[in-house]
């Protein structure tokens, strides 16, 4: 089966600019997760979707971050405006009871 | 609240030797799952091994085994016959059941393993 697809692989933006990341989960996986991983730390859950509904977005900074999964398949995560502390790897994952499959991640650098 | 603790920020091991990466967890749930993931420098998270809370035997996957001690709430990863390609960050994670009927996973802070030639 095809894995979790993410793009872009790398992104460099200036602070206060906006950026969007895309994720296409494994076919048939109803649950999709976005994680933020700051260098040297473990992944932190930003938002979890079940089909096209939000299950958990308690750690999503909603003043600047937004995410959608309109048709219950692929998803986009947006940051507007970006801050220096948003520099991190953004990981998308899909799966369920027996674990996740992660995408290759998007490495964001805010300068 | 559920919590995963990895107390070893970094570990060194000689090639071909075995190494144990520590993980302790805290949960009040009776049913839970424990996982280990590997993250090479490329950044991708790779699933290694899974242990269910009701599994009586320790999980094994090739050179990886999970030393599950339920009473001590520990789920240590053992890598046998280390290879240079095992150099990476290793994360312990636990599955948490949500009221929605879905699951989310919480991760430890990771252990960086360096295999020496």
CSV table of C-alpha atoms in Angstrom, one decimal:
chain,number,residue,atom,x,y,z
A,1,UNK,CA,0.0,0.0,0.0
A,2,UNK,CA,1.2,3.5,-0.6
A,3,UNK,CA,2.4,5.4,2.4
A,4,UNK,CA,1.4,8.8,3.8
A,5,UNK,CA,2.3,11.5,1.4
A,6,UNK,CA,3.4,15.0,2.5
A,7,UNK,CA,4.5,18.0,0.7
A,8,UNK,CA,6.6,20.1,0.5
A,9,UNK,CA,9.6,18.4,2.0
A,10,UNK,CA,11.3,21.6,3.0
A,11,UNK,CA,10.1,25.2,3.4
A,12,UNK,CA,11.9,28.4,4.4
A,13,UNK,CA,9.8,31.5,5.0
A,14,UNK,CA,10.2,34.9,6.7
A,15,UNK,CA,8.3,35.6,9.9
A,16,UNK,CA,4.8,36.9,9.4
A,17,UNK,CA,4.5,35.1,6.1
A,18,UNK,CA,2.0,32.3,5.6
A,19,UNK,CA,2.7,28.7,4.7
A,20,UNK,CA,0.6,25.6,4.0
A,21,UNK,CA,1.4,21.9,4.2
A,22,UNK,CA,-0.4,19.1,2.5
A,23,UNK,CA,-1.0,15.5,3.6
A,24,UNK,CA,-2.6,12.5,1.9
A,25,UNK,CA,-3.0,9.6,4.3
A,26,UNK,CA,-3.1,5.9,3.5
A,27,UNK,CA,-6.2,5.0,1.6
A,28,UNK,CA,-9.0,4.0,3.9
A,29,UNK,CA,-7.5,5.4,7.0
A,30,UNK,CA,-10.3,7.5,8.7
A,31,UNK,CA,-8.0,9.0,11.3
A,32,UNK,CA,-5.4,11.6,10.4
A,33,UNK,CA,-3.1,13.4,12.7
A,34,UNK,CA,-0.8,16.5,12.4
A,35,UNK,CA,2.1,16.7,14.8
A,36,UNK,CA,4.7,19.4,15.4
A,37,UNK,CA,8.2,18.2,16.3
A,38,UNK,CA,10.6,20.9,17.5
A,39,UNK,CA,14.3,19.9,17.2
A,40,UNK,CA,15.3,17.7,20.1
A,41,UNK,CA,11.8,17.0,21.3
A,42,UNK,CA,9.2,14.4,20.8
A,43,UNK,CA,6.2,15.0,18.5
A,44,UNK,CA,3.4,17.1,19.9
A,45,UNK,CA,-0.2,16.5,18.6
A,46,UNK,CA,-1.6,19.6,16.9
A,47,UNK,CA,-4.9,18.2,15.6
A,48,UNK,CA,-6.6,14.9,15.0
A,49,UNK,CA,-9.3,14.3,12.4
A,50,UNK,CA,-11.8,11.4,12.2
A,51,UNK,CA,-13.0,11.5,8.6
A,52,UNK,CA,-13.6,15.2,8.0
A,53,UNK,CA,-14.4,16.0,11.7
A,54,UNK,CA,-12.0,17.3,14.3
A,55,UNK,CA,-11.6,15.0,17.3
A,56,UNK,CA,-8.9,16.9,19.2
A,57,UNK,CA,-7.4,20.3,18.5
A,58,UNK,CA,-6.7,21.3,22.1
A,59,UNK,CA,-3.0,22.0,21.4
A,60,UNK,CA,-3.5,23.8,18.1
A,61,UNK,CA,-2.6,27.6,18.4
A,62,UNK,CA,-5.8,28.6,16.8
A,63,UNK,CA,-4.9,32.3,16.5
A,64,UNK,CA,-2.4,31.4,13.8
A,65,UNK,CA,-2.8,27.7,12.9
A,66,UNK,CA,-5.7,26.2,10.9
A,67,UNK,CA,-6.3,22.8,9.4
A,68,UNK,CA,-9.0,21.2,7.3
A,69,UNK,CA,-9.9,17.9,5.8
A,70,UNK,CA,-12.8,18.7,3.7
A,71,UNK,CA,-13.6,15.4,2.0
A,72,UNK,CA,-12.3,13.1,4.7
A,73,UNK,CA,-9.2,12.2,2.7
A,74,UNK,CA,-6.3,14.7,2.3
A,75,UNK,CA,-5.7,17.5,4.6
A,76,UNK,CA,-3.9,20.9,4.7
A,77,UNK,CA,-2.3,22.6,7.7
A,78,UNK,CA,-1.8,26.4,7.5
A,79,UNK,CA,0.2,28.8,9.5
A,80,UNK,CA,-0.6,32.5,9.2
A,81,UNK,CA,1.3,34.5,10.3
A,82,UNK,CA,4.4,32.4,11.0
A,83,UNK,CA,6.6,33.1,14.0
A,84,UNK,CA,10.2,32.1,14.6
A,85,UNK,CA,9.2,29.5,17.2
A,86,UNK,CA,7.1,27.7,14.5
A,87,UNK,CA,10.4,26.3,13.0
A,88,UNK,CA,9.9,22.6,13.3
A,89,UNK,CA,9.1,19.4,11.4
A,90,UNK,CA,5.4,19.0,10.8
A,91,UNK,CA,4.5,15.3,10.6
A,92,UNK,CA,1.3,13.9,9.2
A,93,UNK,CA,0.2,10.4,10.2
A,94,UNK,CA,-2.7,8.1,9.7
A,95,UNK,CA,-3.7,4.9,11.4
A,96,UNK,CA,-5.5,3.7,14.5
A,97,UNK,CA,-5.3,1.0,17.1
A,98,UNK,CA,-2.1,-0.6,16.1
A,99,UNK,CA,-0.1,2.5,15.5
A,100,UNK,CA,0.5,5.2,13.0
A,101,UNK,CA,2.1,5.4,9.6
A,102,UNK,CA,3.9,8.7,9.3
A,103,UNK,CA,4.7,10.7,6.3
A,104,UNK,CA,8.2,12.0,5.7
A,105,UNK,CA,7.4,15.3,7.2
A,106,UNK,CA,7.8,19.0,6.2
A,107,UNK,CA,10.8,20.8,7.7
A,108,UNK,CA,9.8,24.4,8.2
A,109,UNK,CA,12.4,27.1,8.9
A,110,UNK,CA,11.1,30.6,9.8
A,111,UNK,CA,13.7,33.3,9.5
B,1,UNK,CA,-2.9,12.2,32.9
B,2,UNK,CA,-1.1,9.7,30.7
B,3,UNK,CA,2.7,10.2,30.5
B,4,UNK,CA,5.7,8.6,28.8
B,5,UNK,CA,9.2,9.0,30.3
B,6,UNK,CA,12.4,8.3,28.6
B,7,UNK,CA,15.3,9.2,30.9
B,8,UNK,CA,18.2,8.6,28.6
B,9,UNK,CA,18.8,11.6,26.3
B,10,UNK,CA,21.7,9.8,24.6
B,11,UNK,CA,23.2,6.3,24.4
B,12,UNK,CA,26.3,4.8,22.8
B,13,UNK,CA,26.7,1.2,21.8
B,14,UNK,CA,29.4,-0.7,20.1
B,15,UNK,CA,28.5,-2.3,16.8
B,16,UNK,CA,27.2,-5.9,17.2
B,17,UNK,CA,26.4,-5.4,20.9
B,18,UNK,CA,23.0,-5.3,22.4
B,19,UNK,CA,21.5,-2.1,23.9
B,20,UNK,CA,18.4,-1.4,26.0
B,21,UNK,CA,16.5,1.9,25.7
B,22,UNK,CA,14.4,2.7,28.7
B,23,UNK,CA,10.7,3.7,28.8
B,24,UNK,CA,8.3,4.1,31.6
B,25,UNK,CA,4.7,5.0,31.4
B,26,UNK,CA,1.9,6.2,33.6
B,27,UNK,CA,-1.8,5.4,32.9
B,28,UNK,CA,-4.9,4.5,34.8
B,29,UNK,CA,-6.4,2.7,31.8
B,30,UNK,CA,-6.5,-1.1,31.8
B,31,UNK,CA,-6.3,-1.4,28.1
B,32,UNK,CA,-3.4,0.4,26.4
B,33,UNK,CA,-0.8,-0.1,23.8
B,34,UNK,CA,2.9,0.7,23.8
B,35,UNK,CA,5.0,1.5,20.7
B,36,UNK,CA,8.5,2.2,19.7
B,37,UNK,CA,9.4,4.4,16.7
B,38,UNK,CA,12.8,5.1,15.1
B,39,UNK,CA,13.6,8.5,13.6
B,40,UNK,CA,16.7,8.6,11.5
B,41,UNK,CA,18.3,11.9,10.6
B,42,UNK,CA,16.1,12.1,7.5
B,43,UNK,CA,13.2,12.9,9.9
B,44,UNK,CA,10.8,10.1,9.0
B,45,UNK,CA,9.2,8.2,11.9
B,46,UNK,CA,9.4,4.4,11.4
B,47,UNK,CA,7.3,2.0,13.4
B,48,UNK,CA,9.4,-0.7,15.1
B,49,UNK,CA,7.3,-2.7,17.6
B,50,UNK,CA,4.0,-2.9,19.4
B,51,UNK,CA,3.0,-4.3,22.8
B,52,UNK,CA,-0.6,-4.6,24.0
B,53,UNK,CA,-1.3,-4.3,27.7
B,54,UNK,CA,-3.0,-7.7,27.7
B,55,UNK,CA,-0.3,-9.5,25.7
B,56,UNK,CA,1.4,-12.0,28.0
B,57,UNK,CA,4.5,-12.4,25.9
B,58,UNK,CA,7.0,-9.8,25.1
B,59,UNK,CA,6.8,-8.5,21.5
B,60,UNK,CA,9.6,-9.3,19.1
B,61,UNK,CA,10.3,-8.0,15.6
B,62,UNK,CA,13.6,-9.3,14.2
B,63,UNK,CA,16.4,-7.7,16.2
B,64,UNK,CA,13.9,-5.6,18.2
B,65,UNK,CA,12.2,-6.9,21.4
B,66,UNK,CA,10.1,-5.1,23.9
B,67,UNK,CA,10.8,-5.9,27.6
B,68,UNK,CA,7.3,-5.4,29.0
B,69,UNK,CA,7.1,-5.2,32.8
B,70,UNK,CA,3.5,-4.3,33.5
B,71,UNK,CA,3.8,-4.0,37.3
B,72,UNK,CA,6.7,-1.7,37.0
B,73,UNK,CA,5.1,0.2,34.1
B,74,UNK,CA,8.1,-0.2,31.9
B,75,UNK,CA,8.4,-1.0,28.2
B,76,UNK,CA,12.1,-1.0,27.4
B,77,UNK,CA,13.3,-1.6,23.8
B,78,UNK,CA,16.1,-4.1,23.3
B,79,UNK,CA,18.1,-4.0,20.1
B,80,UNK,CA,20.3,-7.0,19.6
B,81,UNK,CA,23.4,-7.1,17.4
B,82,UNK,CA,23.5,-3.3,16.8
B,83,UNK,CA,24.3,-2.0,13.4
B,84,UNK,CA,25.6,1.3,12.2
B,85,UNK,CA,22.2,2.0,10.6
B,86,UNK,CA,20.5,1.8,14.0
B,87,UNK,CA,22.0,5.2,14.9
B,88,UNK,CA,18.9,7.4,15.2
B,89,UNK,CA,16.4,8.9,17.7
B,90,UNK,CA,14.1,6.4,19.3
B,91,UNK,CA,10.7,7.3,20.7
B,92,UNK,CA,8.5,5.4,23.0
B,93,UNK,CA,4.7,6.1,22.6
B,94,UNK,CA,1.5,5.1,24.3
B,95,UNK,CA,-2.0,4.8,22.8
B,96,UNK,CA,-4.6,6.8,24.7
B,97,UNK,CA,-8.3,6.1,24.1
B,98,UNK,CA,-10.5,9.1,23.5
B,99,UNK,CA,-14.1,9.6,24.5
B,100,UNK,CA,-14.9,9.9,20.8
B,101,UNK,CA,-13.9,6.2,20.3
B,102,UNK,CA,-10.7,7.1,18.5
B,103,UNK,CA,-7.2,7.0,19.7
B,104,UNK,CA,-4.2,9.4,20.0
B,105,UNK,CA,-0.7,8.7,20.9
B,106,UNK,CA,1.6,10.4,23.3
B,107,UNK,CA,5.3,10.4,22.8
B,108,UNK,CA,8.3,10.5,25.1
B,109,UNK,CA,11.2,12.9,24.6
B,110,UNK,CA,13.3,10.4,22.8
B,111,UNK,CA,16.7,8.7,23.2
B,112,UNK,CA,19.4,9.4,20.7
B,113,UNK,CA,21.4,6.2,20.0
B,114,UNK,CA,24.8,6.3,18.4
B,115,UNK,CA,26.3,3.0,17.2
B,116,UNK,CA,30.1,3.0,17.2
B,117,UNK,CA,32.1,1.1,14.6
